[in-house]
């Protein structure tokens, strides 16, 4: 890890929060009756995939 980079604890925390957010968005896609909420959940998932696409391609963990 680089000096001044995020600590392992911060990385684990961010990953767990991201996983929780994705789980909530997936739940909204499948269980929400409002089309507006479904669309917003879909857009959030797409945005997160764009933001983290490099990490998804290089890190299989």
Tab-separated table of C-alpha atoms in Angstrom:
chain	number	residue	atom	x	y	z
A	1	UNK	CA	0.000	0.000	0.000
A	2	UNK	CA	1.209	3.514	-0.756
A	3	UNK	CA	2.190	5.890	2.008
A	4	UNK	CA	-0.748	8.142	2.789
A	5	UNK	CA	-3.161	5.748	1.092
A	6	UNK	CA	-6.270	4.340	2.702
A	7	UNK	CA	-5.806	1.908	5.541
A	8	UNK	CA	-7.072	-1.663	5.384
A	9	UNK	CA	-9.838	-0.773	7.870
A	10	UNK	CA	-11.103	2.026	5.632
A	11	UNK	CA	-11.055	-0.233	2.577
A	12	UNK	CA	-13.039	-2.916	4.405
A	13	UNK	CA	-15.533	-0.312	5.660
A	14	UNK	CA	-16.080	1.163	2.190
A	15	UNK	CA	-16.488	-2.292	0.679
A	16	UNK	CA	-19.085	-3.315	3.272
A	17	UNK	CA	-21.023	-0.071	2.773
A	18	UNK	CA	-20.925	-0.536	-0.998
A	19	UNK	CA	-22.194	-4.099	-0.650
A	20	UNK	CA	-25.031	-2.923	1.597
A	21	UNK	CA	-25.971	-0.144	-0.832
A	22	UNK	CA	-25.991	-2.558	-3.774
A	23	UNK	CA	-28.167	-5.008	-1.821
A	24	UNK	CA	-30.676	-2.257	-1.023
A	25	UNK	CA	-30.750	-1.086	-4.648
A	26	UNK	CA	-31.283	-4.661	-5.898
A	27	UNK	CA	-34.113	-5.056	-3.405
A	28	UNK	CA	-35.687	-1.826	-4.634
A	29	UNK	CA	-35.519	-3.095	-8.211
A	30	UNK	CA	-37.376	-6.283	-7.384
A	31	UNK	CA	-39.724	-5.324	-4.549
A	32	UNK	CA	-40.602	-1.663	-5.086
A	33	UNK	CA	-43.960	-0.871	-6.675
A	34	UNK	CA	-43.064	2.672	-7.717
A	35	UNK	CA	-41.523	2.834	-11.181
A	36	UNK	CA	-39.652	6.021	-10.252
A	37	UNK	CA	-37.837	4.272	-7.378
A	38	UNK	CA	-37.020	1.321	-9.612
A	39	UNK	CA	-35.503	3.651	-12.208
A	40	UNK	CA	-33.468	5.509	-9.590
A	41	UNK	CA	-32.166	2.237	-8.143
A	42	UNK	CA	-31.180	1.081	-11.625
A	43	UNK	CA	-29.347	4.344	-12.340
A	44	UNK	CA	-27.471	4.160	-9.030
A	45	UNK	CA	-26.348	0.602	-9.781
A	46	UNK	CA	-25.193	1.674	-13.254
A	47	UNK	CA	-23.310	4.670	-11.841
A	48	UNK	CA	-21.552	2.504	-9.258
A	49	UNK	CA	-20.549	-0.005	-11.921
A	50	UNK	CA	-19.014	2.805	-13.977
A	51	UNK	CA	-17.168	4.227	-10.959
A	52	UNK	CA	-15.788	0.856	-9.861
A	53	UNK	CA	-15.343	-0.820	-13.273
A	54	UNK	CA	-11.531	-0.758	-13.115
A	55	UNK	CA	-11.512	-2.383	-9.678
A	56	UNK	CA	-14.030	-4.997	-10.827
A	57	UNK	CA	-11.813	-5.926	-13.764
A	58	UNK	CA	-8.577	-6.182	-11.778
A	59	UNK	CA	-9.723	-7.385	-8.350
A	60	UNK	CA	-11.628	-10.659	-8.136
A	61	UNK	CA	-12.076	-10.525	-4.333
